Coordinates of C-alpha atoms and ligand atoms in Angstrom, one line a residue:
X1 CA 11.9 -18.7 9.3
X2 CA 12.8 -15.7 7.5
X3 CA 9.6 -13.1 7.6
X4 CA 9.8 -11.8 4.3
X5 CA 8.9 -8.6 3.4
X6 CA 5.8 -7.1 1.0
X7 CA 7.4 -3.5 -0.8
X8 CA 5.1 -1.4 -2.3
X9 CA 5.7 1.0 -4.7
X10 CA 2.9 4.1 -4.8
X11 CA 4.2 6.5 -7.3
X12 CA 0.8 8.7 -7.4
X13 CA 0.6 11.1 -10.2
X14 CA 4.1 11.1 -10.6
X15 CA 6.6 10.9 -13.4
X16 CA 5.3 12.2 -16.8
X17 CA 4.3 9.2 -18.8
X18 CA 7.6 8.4 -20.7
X19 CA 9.8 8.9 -17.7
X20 CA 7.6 6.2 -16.2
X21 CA 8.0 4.3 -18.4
X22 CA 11.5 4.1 -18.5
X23 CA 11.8 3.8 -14.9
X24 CA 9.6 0.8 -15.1
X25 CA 12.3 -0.8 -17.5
X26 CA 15.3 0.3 -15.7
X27 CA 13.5 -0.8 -12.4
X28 CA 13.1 -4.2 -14.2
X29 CA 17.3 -4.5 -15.4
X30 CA 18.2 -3.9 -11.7
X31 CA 15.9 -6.2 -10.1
X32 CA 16.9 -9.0 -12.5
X33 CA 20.3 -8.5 -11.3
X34 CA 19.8 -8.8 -7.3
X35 CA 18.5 -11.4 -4.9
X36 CA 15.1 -10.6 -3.9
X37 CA 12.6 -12.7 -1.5
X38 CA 10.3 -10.0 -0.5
X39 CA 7.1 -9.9 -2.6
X40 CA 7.7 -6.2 -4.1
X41 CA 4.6 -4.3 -6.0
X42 CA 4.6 -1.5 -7.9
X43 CA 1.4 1.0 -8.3
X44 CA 2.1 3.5 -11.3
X45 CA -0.2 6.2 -12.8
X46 CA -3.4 4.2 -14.3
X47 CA -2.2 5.1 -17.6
X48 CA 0.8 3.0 -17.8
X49 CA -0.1 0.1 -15.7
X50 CA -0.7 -1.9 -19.1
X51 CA 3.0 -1.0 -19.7
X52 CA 4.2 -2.1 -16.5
X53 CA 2.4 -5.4 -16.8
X54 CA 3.8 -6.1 -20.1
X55 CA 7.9 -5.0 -18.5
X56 CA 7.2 -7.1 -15.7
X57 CA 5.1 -10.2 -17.2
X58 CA 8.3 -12.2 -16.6
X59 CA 9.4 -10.9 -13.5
X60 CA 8.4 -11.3 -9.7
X61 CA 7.2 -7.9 -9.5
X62 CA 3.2 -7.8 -9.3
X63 CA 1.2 -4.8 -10.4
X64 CA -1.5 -2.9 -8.1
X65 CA -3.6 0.2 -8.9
X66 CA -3.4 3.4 -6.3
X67 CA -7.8 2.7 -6.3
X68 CA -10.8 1.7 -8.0
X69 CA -14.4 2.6 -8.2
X70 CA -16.3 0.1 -6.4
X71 CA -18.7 -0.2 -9.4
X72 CA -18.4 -2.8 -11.7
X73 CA -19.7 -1.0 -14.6
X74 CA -21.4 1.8 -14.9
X75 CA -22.2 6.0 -15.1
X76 CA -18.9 7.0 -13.5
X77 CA -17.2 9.4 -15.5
X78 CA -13.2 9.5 -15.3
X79 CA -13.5 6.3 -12.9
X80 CA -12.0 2.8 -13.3
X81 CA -14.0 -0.5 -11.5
X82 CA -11.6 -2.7 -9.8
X83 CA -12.8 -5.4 -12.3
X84 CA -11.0 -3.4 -14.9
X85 CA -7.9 -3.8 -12.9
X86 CA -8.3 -7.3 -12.3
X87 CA -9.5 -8.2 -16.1
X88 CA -6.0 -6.0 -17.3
X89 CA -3.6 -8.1 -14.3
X90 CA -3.4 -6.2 -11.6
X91 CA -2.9 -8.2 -8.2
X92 CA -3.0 -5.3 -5.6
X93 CA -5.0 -2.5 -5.7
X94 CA -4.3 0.9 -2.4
X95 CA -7.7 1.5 -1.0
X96 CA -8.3 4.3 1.4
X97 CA -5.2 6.3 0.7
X98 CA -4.6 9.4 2.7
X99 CA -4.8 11.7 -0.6
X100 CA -7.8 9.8 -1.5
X101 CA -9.5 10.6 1.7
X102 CA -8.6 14.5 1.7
X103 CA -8.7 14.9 -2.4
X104 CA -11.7 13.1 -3.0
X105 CA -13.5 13.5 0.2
X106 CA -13.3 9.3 0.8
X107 CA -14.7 8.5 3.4
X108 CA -15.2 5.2 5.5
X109 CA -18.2 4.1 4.0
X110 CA -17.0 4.5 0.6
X111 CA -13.6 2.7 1.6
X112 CA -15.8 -0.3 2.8
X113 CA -18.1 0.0 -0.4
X114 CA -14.7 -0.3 -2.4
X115 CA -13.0 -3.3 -0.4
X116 CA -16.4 -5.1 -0.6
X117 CA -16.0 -4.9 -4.0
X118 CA -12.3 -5.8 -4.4
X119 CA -13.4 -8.8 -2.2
X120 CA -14.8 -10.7 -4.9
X121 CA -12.5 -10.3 -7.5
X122 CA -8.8 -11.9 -7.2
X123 CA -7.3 -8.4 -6.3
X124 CA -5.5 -8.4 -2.5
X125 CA -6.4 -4.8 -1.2
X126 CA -3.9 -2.5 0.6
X127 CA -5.8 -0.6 3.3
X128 CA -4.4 2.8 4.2
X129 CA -4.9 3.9 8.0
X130 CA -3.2 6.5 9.7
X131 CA -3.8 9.7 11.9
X132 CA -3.3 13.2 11.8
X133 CA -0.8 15.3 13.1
X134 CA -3.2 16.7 15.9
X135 CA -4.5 13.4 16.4
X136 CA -0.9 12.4 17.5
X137 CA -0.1 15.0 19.9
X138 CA -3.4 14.9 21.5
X139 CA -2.8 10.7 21.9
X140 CA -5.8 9.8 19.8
X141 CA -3.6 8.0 17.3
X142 CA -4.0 5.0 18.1
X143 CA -7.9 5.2 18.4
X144 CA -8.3 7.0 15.0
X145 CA -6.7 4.2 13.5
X146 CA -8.4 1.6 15.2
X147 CA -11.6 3.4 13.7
X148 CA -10.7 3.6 10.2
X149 CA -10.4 -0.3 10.4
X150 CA -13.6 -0.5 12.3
X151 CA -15.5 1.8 9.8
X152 CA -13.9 0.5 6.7
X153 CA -14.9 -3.2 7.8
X154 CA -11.4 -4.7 6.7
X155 CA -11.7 -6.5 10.1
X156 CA -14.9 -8.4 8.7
X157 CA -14.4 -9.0 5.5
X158 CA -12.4 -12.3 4.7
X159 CA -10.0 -12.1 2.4
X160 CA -7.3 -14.6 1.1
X161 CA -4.7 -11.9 2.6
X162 CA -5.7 -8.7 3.6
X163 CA -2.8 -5.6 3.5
X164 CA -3.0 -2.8 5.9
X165 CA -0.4 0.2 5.8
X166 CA -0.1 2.2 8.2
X167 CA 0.6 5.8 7.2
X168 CA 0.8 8.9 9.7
X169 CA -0.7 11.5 7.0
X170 CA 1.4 14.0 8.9
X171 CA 4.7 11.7 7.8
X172 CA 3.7 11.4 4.2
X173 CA 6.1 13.6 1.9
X174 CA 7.5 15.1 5.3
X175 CA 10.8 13.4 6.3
X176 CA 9.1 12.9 10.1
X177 CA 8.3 9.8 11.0
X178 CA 6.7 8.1 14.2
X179 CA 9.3 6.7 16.9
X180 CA 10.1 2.9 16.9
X181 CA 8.1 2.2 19.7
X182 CA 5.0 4.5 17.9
X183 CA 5.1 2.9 14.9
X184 CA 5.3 -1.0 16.8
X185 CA 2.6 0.0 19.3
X186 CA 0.2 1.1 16.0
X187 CA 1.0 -2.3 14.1
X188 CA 0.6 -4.2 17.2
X189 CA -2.8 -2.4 17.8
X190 CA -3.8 -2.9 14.3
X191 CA -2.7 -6.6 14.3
X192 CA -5.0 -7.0 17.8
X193 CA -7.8 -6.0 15.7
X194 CA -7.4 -7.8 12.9
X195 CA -7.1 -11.3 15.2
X196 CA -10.1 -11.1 17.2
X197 CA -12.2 -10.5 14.7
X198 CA -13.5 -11.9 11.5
X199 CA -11.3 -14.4 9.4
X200 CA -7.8 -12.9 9.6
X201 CA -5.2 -15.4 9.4
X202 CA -2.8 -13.7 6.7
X203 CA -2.6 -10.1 7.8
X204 CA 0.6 -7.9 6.7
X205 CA 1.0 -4.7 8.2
X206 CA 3.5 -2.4 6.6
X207 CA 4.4 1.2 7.4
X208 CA 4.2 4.1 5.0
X209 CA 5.7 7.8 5.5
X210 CA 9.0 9.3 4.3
X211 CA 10.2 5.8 4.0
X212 CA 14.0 6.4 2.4
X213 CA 17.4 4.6 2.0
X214 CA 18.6 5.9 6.0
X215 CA 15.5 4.6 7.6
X216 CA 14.3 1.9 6.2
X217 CA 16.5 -1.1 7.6
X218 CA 15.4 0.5 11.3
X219 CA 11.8 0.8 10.4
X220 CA 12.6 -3.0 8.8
X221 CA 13.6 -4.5 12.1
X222 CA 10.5 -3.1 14.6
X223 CA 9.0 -5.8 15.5
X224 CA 5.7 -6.3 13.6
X225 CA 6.4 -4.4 10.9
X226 CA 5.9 -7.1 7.5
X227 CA 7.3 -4.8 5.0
X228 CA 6.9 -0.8 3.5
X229 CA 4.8 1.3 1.2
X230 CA 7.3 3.5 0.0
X231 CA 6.0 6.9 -2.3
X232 CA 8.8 9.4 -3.4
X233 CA 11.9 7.3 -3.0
X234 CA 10.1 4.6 -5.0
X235 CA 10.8 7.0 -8.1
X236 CA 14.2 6.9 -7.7
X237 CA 15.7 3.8 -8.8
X238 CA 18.9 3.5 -7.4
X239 CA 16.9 4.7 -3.6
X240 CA 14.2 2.0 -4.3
X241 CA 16.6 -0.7 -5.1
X242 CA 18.1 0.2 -1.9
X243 CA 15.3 -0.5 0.2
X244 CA 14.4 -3.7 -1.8
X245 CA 18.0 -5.1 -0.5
X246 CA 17.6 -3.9 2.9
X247 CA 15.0 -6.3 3.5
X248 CA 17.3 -8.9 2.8
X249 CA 19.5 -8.2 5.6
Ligands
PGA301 P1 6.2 9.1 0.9 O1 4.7 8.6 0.5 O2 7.0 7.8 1.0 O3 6.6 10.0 -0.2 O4 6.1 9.8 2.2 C1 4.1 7.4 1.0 C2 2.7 7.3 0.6 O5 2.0 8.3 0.5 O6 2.2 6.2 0.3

C-alpha cells in the first residue's frame, strides 16, 4: 500500500498580509488542478488563518497554527489558546518549533504544558525535535533528540495521531541538510521511542530543513520518512506544488 505522505506548510512571519493572501488562493487554483493523496497542511501567519480556512473550506487542504498558549483562557497578553485555534478550524497546530525554543526561550516543560493541552481538544500536534549544529559534530544528535521527546512527554501522551518533525536547527533556512542515512537513523530512533512507550500506534515522522524542489523526492524515498515540513519553498507556489507532486511518484 502506497505510504502517503503528510506536507506541511510553515510559512512563519512571512509574506506581508495581502501577499498571503493571495498565495493562499493561487495555492488553492493549482492544487484543484493536480492529483494529490498526501494529506497537505498549511500554517500561515495567525492573522490570516481565518482567510485561509474560508479559501480552503472546500478543498483537502487542512489548516494548522505555527503554536498556541497552552492556556485556555486567560491573562496572556499577545497569546492565542489552542482552543481558539480549534473553535476557528484549525486541525494541526507546530509545537516546539526551533524558533520558538530560541525566540521565546521554550523550553521542554512548556512544550509538554502546551501538547497536554492540545491533547484534549481535536487539534493533531506537530512536534519539532532536532539538534544543534555542535550537537551533530560532537555525535549527540541523536540523544538530544531523543530527549526533547522524553522531556516534552509526546511519548506518553496518547493521541489519535501524534506528528513529530524532525528538524536539524542547523539545516533550517541553510541549504545543508543531514545525509540519507542521518536523517533515516534519527526517524528510526524517534520511531523506537515512540513504539515502546505509551499509546503510539499512528506516529508520522517527517523531516524539516532546507526542504526544496532538488531534494525532496530523495529525502521522500529514505525509508521512514512519512512526509516534509517545508518553510521557505512553501512560499513559492510553483516550488511547493513541486514538492506536493513529488510525493506522488
Ligand atoms: P526551511 O524551514 O524549509 O526554510 O529550512 C523549515 C522550518 O523551519 O520549518
Amino acid at each position: 500500500m502506497k505510504n502517503h505522505k503528510i506536507i506541511v506548510a510553515n510559512w512563519k512571519m512571512n509574506p506581508s498580509i495581502f501577499q498571503g493572501i493571495e498565495l493562499l488562493k493561487s495555492i488553492n487554483q493549482s492544487i484543484n488542478e493536480i492529483k494529490v493523496s498526501s494529506k497537505i497542511v498549511i500554517c500561515p501567519p495567525s492573522l490570516i488563518i481565518r482567510d485561509a480556512l474560508i479559501i480552503f473550506s472546500n478543498s483537502i487542504v487542512s489548516i494548522g497554527s505555527q503554536d498556541c498558549h497552552h492556556a485556555e483562557i486567560g491573562p496572556y497578553t499577545g497569546d492565542l489558546s489552542y482552543k481558539m485555534f480549534e473553535d476557528i478550524g484549525c486541525e494541526y497546530a507546530i509545537i516546539g518549533h526551533s524558533e520558538r525554543r530560541a525566540n521565546h526561550f521554550e523550553d521542554n516543560k512548556l512544550i509538554f504544558e502546551k501538547l497536554n493541552s492540545i491533547n484534549r481538544s481535536k487539534i493533531i500536534p506537530i512536534l519539532c525535535v532536532g539538534e544543534s549544529f555542535v550537537e551533530r559534530k560532537s555525535g549527540l544528535a541523536s540523544e538530544a533528540v531523543i530527549r526533547q521527546i522524553d522531556e516534552s512527554g509526546i511519548n506518553k501522551l496518547e493521541f489519535d495521531q501524534k506528528i513529530i518533525a524532525y528538524e536539524p536547527i542547523w539545516a533550517i533556512g541553510s541549504g545543508k541538510i543531514p545525509t540519507r542515512d542521518e536523517i533515516m537513523s534519527i526517524h528510526s530512533k524517534i520511531r523506537e521511542k515512540l513504539d515502546t512507550e505509551g499509546n503510539n500506534k499512528n506516529i508520522k515522522v517527517l523531516y524539516g530543513g532546507s526542504v526544496n524542489t532538488q531534494n525532496v523526492s530523495d529525502i521522500f524515498s529514505i525509508n521512514g520518512v512519512d512526509g516534509a515540513l517545508v518553510g521557505g519553498a512553501s512560499l513559492k507556489k510553483a516550488d511547493f506544488i513541486k514538492i506536493i507532486e513529488s510525493a506522488e511518484i
